[in-house]
Amino acid sequence: MTMQIKTNPYICECDSSTFTVLFNRYNKNNKIKLIHSLLQYPEWKPNIDLFKYVVDINKVRNDPNTYFVFDASTEGFSPFANFFFHILYANCSQYQIDPRKIIFVSTNMKDEKNIKLYNKKNKIKNSIRVFSFLSFRKMILDMVEDTYGLDFDSDKAFEYYKKSVKNSYSEKYGLSLSRVNREHRIMANFLLFENGLSEKFHISQDKVDNQLAKYTEELYHLDKTAFEKWLDCLPLTIDTSDFDTNHALKLNSHLHNSTLFQIVNETHVKDWNRESLFYSEKTFRSIAHMQPFVIFGQAGCNEKLEEYGFKLFRDQFDYSFDSVEDPKKRYLKLLETISNTSKDLDNMNKDEQIEWRFSQEKVLKHNFDCLMNIDFEKEKFIKFVELL
């Protein structure tokens, strides 16, 4: 295969991504060619000349069917979209390339709106093309198919997981994972401890260094004495002591099958003035395992998930916490519904608790079907291709 991207710290060549797989599936125009680049993890700075690393950049300028793809769909870079917009427009100007020949792919579901606001503010008429989609949904779909087979439909999944939970349930009600230390996850797991709920959870939490601990304590105004007592109990290990890796490419079925519900500790809790809405693989793992869940993420992220076709577990949880703007207040409100749920479960025997987990069968199956629908983004991709 001919090299398309020269070695550099900012973007790399990628044979395929979730975006290109779906793009090629629904692309009926064989003339369209993509020069595909995947975002890397350097220290990004303004005024970066990206296009000097693109071998055939002249094709993007001169061939009406060739497009440059700046793929940021593999990570939660969503808060920095405007920064990348600026770089891409500056490169287009420098190389005399029509911005409409640039495709910015994102997992920030707000970026299609963000580019319109950016263009309006900067009086830009010819816009780069921004495409946002739930890329981690497709990633989890692929893992489910690889693990359980192509014929693992919602009926089979429901019976399989019900049997698996009966065999694996550890009588810990909830799951609260924190692979990579982030301030809000540290705060969340500490508050489970402070509110007397940690004994009812499987919790993963790495040790926290002094600098991050001090910052988290001050940021969220935590009780110093109680926080230090909890820090001394770390790490909390439920499956692996490898906290340096986020294990995104694992289903971790044993964790989901040994608990009744999950508090999904998402990547972001800030939304940068409502400019970011991001769902990682963490949200879709619960759906893949037919496990009820509440998300501790950005304000409104639970409710917004319904706009993409999924359903919430309203018979089991009160989602009123979802609209609270302040992250700490939002989590404390979330703990109220978790506390009430735990009290209800306390009054059940083990078999009744397992029945509680699977009581919303229609919702569990609906969400699983949405997750595993290979044509979930079909209409969006077809429309996007037609506009090129």
Short mmCIF file of N, CA and C in Angstrom, two decimals, residues 200-277:
data_model
loop_
_atom_site.label_atom_id
_atom_site.label_comp_id
_atom_site.label_asym_id
_atom_site.label_seq_id
_atom_site.Cartn_x
_atom_site.Cartn_y
_atom_site.Cartn_z
N LYS A 200 -21.18 -2.08 48.91
CA LYS A 200 -22.16 -2.71 48.01
C LYS A 200 -21.68 -2.69 46.56
N PHE A 201 -20.42 -2.26 46.33
CA PHE A 201 -19.90 -2.09 44.97
C PHE A 201 -18.59 -2.85 44.76
N HIS A 202 -18.42 -3.31 43.51
CA HIS A 202 -17.09 -3.67 43.02
C HIS A 202 -16.48 -2.38 42.47
N ILE A 203 -15.39 -1.95 43.05
CA ILE A 203 -14.77 -0.68 42.68
C ILE A 203 -13.33 -0.91 42.25
N SER A 204 -12.97 -0.34 41.12
CA SER A 204 -11.55 -0.31 40.73
C SER A 204 -11.06 1.12 40.88
N GLN A 205 -9.96 1.29 41.57
CA GLN A 205 -9.41 2.63 41.79
C GLN A 205 -7.92 2.52 42.07
N ASP A 206 -7.14 3.14 41.23
CA ASP A 206 -5.68 3.14 41.40
C ASP A 206 -5.28 4.07 42.54
N LYS A 207 -4.05 3.92 42.99
CA LYS A 207 -3.51 4.88 43.94
C LYS A 207 -3.48 6.26 43.32
N VAL A 208 -3.58 7.29 44.14
CA VAL A 208 -3.61 8.67 43.66
C VAL A 208 -2.37 9.38 44.21
N ASP A 209 -1.58 9.97 43.31
CA ASP A 209 -0.38 10.66 43.80
C ASP A 209 -0.76 11.92 44.56
N ASN A 210 0.17 12.42 45.34
CA ASN A 210 -0.12 13.53 46.26
C ASN A 210 -0.63 14.77 45.55
N GLN A 211 -0.03 15.09 44.40
CA GLN A 211 -0.42 16.29 43.67
C GLN A 211 -1.86 16.20 43.17
N LEU A 212 -2.21 15.04 42.58
CA LEU A 212 -3.57 14.85 42.07
C LEU A 212 -4.57 14.78 43.22
N ALA A 213 -4.18 14.15 44.31
CA ALA A 213 -5.07 14.06 45.47
C ALA A 213 -5.40 15.45 46.02
N LYS A 214 -4.37 16.28 46.15
CA LYS A 214 -4.57 17.64 46.67
C LYS A 214 -5.46 18.44 45.73
N TYR A 215 -5.21 18.30 44.43
CA TYR A 215 -6.01 19.03 43.43
C TYR A 215 -7.47 18.60 43.49
N THR A 216 -7.71 17.27 43.57
CA THR A 216 -9.07 16.74 43.62
C THR A 216 -9.80 17.19 44.87
N GLU A 217 -9.10 17.14 46.01
CA GLU A 217 -9.69 17.56 47.28
C GLU A 217 -10.12 19.01 47.23
N GLU A 218 -9.28 19.87 46.67
CA GLU A 218 -9.59 21.30 46.60
C GLU A 218 -10.65 21.59 45.55
N LEU A 219 -10.58 20.88 44.43
CA LEU A 219 -11.53 21.11 43.34
C LEU A 219 -12.96 20.81 43.77
N TYR A 220 -13.13 19.71 44.50
CA TYR A 220 -14.48 19.27 44.87
C TYR A 220 -14.80 19.51 46.34
N HIS A 221 -13.93 20.24 47.04
CA HIS A 221 -14.17 20.59 48.45
C HIS A 221 -14.50 19.34 49.28
N LEU A 222 -13.61 18.37 49.24
CA LEU A 222 -13.82 17.11 49.94
C LEU A 222 -13.34 17.22 51.39
N ASP A 223 -13.94 16.43 52.25
CA ASP A 223 -13.52 16.38 53.64
C ASP A 223 -12.12 15.79 53.72
N LYS A 224 -11.17 16.58 54.17
CA LYS A 224 -9.76 16.21 54.12
C LYS A 224 -9.46 14.93 54.91
N THR A 225 -9.99 14.84 56.11
CA THR A 225 -9.70 13.69 56.96
C THR A 225 -10.26 12.40 56.36
N ALA A 226 -11.52 12.44 55.94
CA ALA A 226 -12.15 11.26 55.35
C ALA A 226 -11.48 10.89 54.02
N PHE A 227 -11.12 11.90 53.24
CA PHE A 227 -10.49 11.66 51.94
C PHE A 227 -9.13 10.97 52.13
N GLU A 228 -8.34 11.46 53.08
CA GLU A 228 -7.03 10.86 53.33
C GLU A 228 -7.17 9.43 53.84
N LYS A 229 -8.19 9.17 54.65
CA LYS A 229 -8.44 7.82 55.14
C LYS A 229 -8.74 6.88 53.98
N TRP A 230 -9.56 7.37 53.04
CA TRP A 230 -9.90 6.56 51.86
C TRP A 230 -8.68 6.35 50.97
N LEU A 231 -7.86 7.37 50.78
CA LEU A 231 -6.67 7.24 49.94
C LEU A 231 -5.73 6.16 50.46
N ASP A 232 -5.69 5.99 51.77
CA ASP A 232 -4.83 4.97 52.37
C ASP A 232 -5.30 3.55 52.05
N CYS A 233 -6.56 3.41 51.61
CA CYS A 233 -7.10 2.09 51.27
C CYS A 233 -6.79 1.68 49.83
N LEU A 234 -6.22 2.59 49.06
CA LEU A 234 -5.98 2.33 47.64
C LEU A 234 -4.66 1.58 47.43
N PRO A 235 -4.56 0.79 46.34
CA PRO A 235 -5.54 0.65 45.26
C PRO A 235 -6.66 -0.34 45.61
N LEU A 236 -7.79 -0.16 44.95
CA LEU A 236 -8.89 -1.11 45.02
C LEU A 236 -8.89 -1.89 43.71
N THR A 237 -8.58 -3.16 43.78
CA THR A 237 -8.40 -3.98 42.58
C THR A 237 -9.46 -5.07 42.53
N ILE A 238 -10.22 -5.12 41.45
CA ILE A 238 -11.25 -6.15 41.32
C ILE A 238 -10.96 -7.13 40.19
N ASP A 239 -10.04 -6.79 39.30
CA ASP A 239 -9.73 -7.73 38.23
C ASP A 239 -8.24 -7.69 37.84
N THR A 240 -7.68 -6.50 37.71
CA THR A 240 -6.30 -6.38 37.29
C THR A 240 -5.65 -5.21 38.00
N SER A 241 -4.37 -5.35 38.27
CA SER A 241 -3.62 -4.26 38.90
C SER A 241 -2.98 -3.35 37.86
N ASP A 242 -3.25 -3.63 36.58
CA ASP A 242 -2.71 -2.80 35.49
C ASP A 242 -3.62 -1.60 35.28
N PHE A 243 -3.34 -0.54 36.01
CA PHE A 243 -4.13 0.68 35.87
C PHE A 243 -3.58 1.63 34.81
N ASP A 244 -2.42 1.28 34.25
CA ASP A 244 -1.82 2.15 33.23
C ASP A 244 -2.53 2.01 31.89
N THR A 245 -3.25 0.91 31.72
CA THR A 245 -3.99 0.65 30.48
C THR A 245 -5.48 0.75 30.77
N ASN A 246 -6.23 1.41 29.88
CA ASN A 246 -7.67 1.54 30.16
C ASN A 246 -8.50 0.35 29.70
N HIS A 247 -7.86 -0.61 29.03
CA HIS A 247 -8.52 -1.87 28.65
C HIS A 247 -9.78 -1.63 27.84
N ALA A 248 -9.74 -0.65 26.97
CA ALA A 248 -10.93 -0.32 26.17
C ALA A 248 -11.33 -1.45 25.24
N LEU A 249 -10.37 -2.29 24.85
CA LEU A 249 -10.65 -3.34 23.88
C LEU A 249 -11.01 -4.67 24.54
N LYS A 250 -11.53 -4.60 25.77
CA LYS A 250 -11.98 -5.80 26.45
C LYS A 250 -13.43 -5.61 26.90
N LEU A 251 -14.20 -6.68 26.83
CA LEU A 251 -15.59 -6.60 27.26
C LEU A 251 -15.74 -6.66 28.77
N ASN A 252 -14.80 -7.33 29.46
CA ASN A 252 -14.86 -7.46 30.92
C ASN A 252 -16.19 -8.05 31.38
N SER A 253 -16.63 -9.11 30.70
CA SER A 253 -17.92 -9.70 30.99
C SER A 253 -18.03 -10.18 32.43
N HIS A 254 -16.93 -10.67 33.00
CA HIS A 254 -16.98 -11.21 34.36
C HIS A 254 -17.39 -10.15 35.37
N LEU A 255 -17.02 -8.89 35.11
CA LEU A 255 -17.38 -7.81 36.04
C LEU A 255 -18.86 -7.48 35.93
N HIS A 256 -19.36 -7.41 34.72
CA HIS A 256 -20.77 -7.07 34.51
C HIS A 256 -21.69 -8.21 34.97
N ASN A 257 -21.24 -9.43 34.78
CA ASN A 257 -22.08 -10.58 35.15
C ASN A 257 -22.09 -10.84 36.65
N SER A 258 -21.19 -10.21 37.38
CA SER A 258 -21.13 -10.44 38.83
C SER A 258 -21.84 -9.33 39.62
N THR A 259 -22.44 -8.37 38.90
CA THR A 259 -23.12 -7.25 39.55
C THR A 259 -24.49 -7.03 38.92
N LEU A 260 -25.32 -6.22 39.58
CA LEU A 260 -26.68 -5.99 39.10
C LEU A 260 -26.80 -4.76 38.21
N PHE A 261 -26.06 -3.70 38.53
CA PHE A 261 -26.13 -2.47 37.73
C PHE A 261 -24.76 -1.80 37.74
N GLN A 262 -24.63 -0.78 36.92
CA GLN A 262 -23.36 -0.06 36.86
C GLN A 262 -23.57 1.44 36.94
N ILE A 263 -22.70 2.10 37.70
CA ILE A 263 -22.52 3.54 37.55
C ILE A 263 -21.41 3.71 36.52
N VAL A 264 -21.76 4.19 35.36
CA VAL A 264 -20.77 4.35 34.29
C VAL A 264 -20.01 5.65 34.52
N ASN A 265 -18.76 5.55 34.91
CA ASN A 265 -17.92 6.73 35.12
C ASN A 265 -17.30 7.14 33.79
N GLU A 266 -18.02 8.01 33.08
CA GLU A 266 -17.60 8.38 31.73
C GLU A 266 -16.31 9.22 31.72
N THR A 267 -15.82 9.49 30.52
CA THR A 267 -14.55 10.19 30.34
C THR A 267 -14.63 11.65 30.78
N HIS A 268 -15.73 12.31 30.46
CA HIS A 268 -15.89 13.74 30.77
C HIS A 268 -17.11 13.99 31.65
N VAL A 269 -16.99 14.95 32.56
CA VAL A 269 -18.16 15.45 33.28
C VAL A 269 -18.41 16.92 32.96
N LYS A 270 -17.42 17.60 32.40
CA LYS A 270 -17.60 18.98 31.92
C LYS A 270 -18.08 18.93 30.47
N ASP A 271 -18.85 19.95 30.07
CA ASP A 271 -19.31 19.98 28.68
C ASP A 271 -18.84 21.22 27.93
N TRP A 272 -17.92 22.00 28.54
CA TRP A 272 -17.31 23.15 27.89
C TRP A 272 -18.37 24.04 27.24
N ASN A 273 -19.21 24.61 28.11
CA ASN A 273 -20.28 25.51 27.66
C ASN A 273 -21.21 24.84 26.64
N ARG A 274 -21.56 23.58 26.96
CA ARG A 274 -22.50 22.80 26.14
C ARG A 274 -21.97 22.53 24.73
N GLU A 275 -20.66 22.51 24.57
CA GLU A 275 -20.06 22.25 23.26
C GLU A 275 -19.60 20.80 23.11
N SER A 276 -19.80 19.98 24.14
CA SER A 276 -19.30 18.61 24.10
C SER A 276 -20.34 17.62 24.61
N LEU A 277 -20.49 16.52 23.88
CA LEU A 277 -21.30 15.38 24.32
C LEU A 277 -20.60 14.13 23.81
#
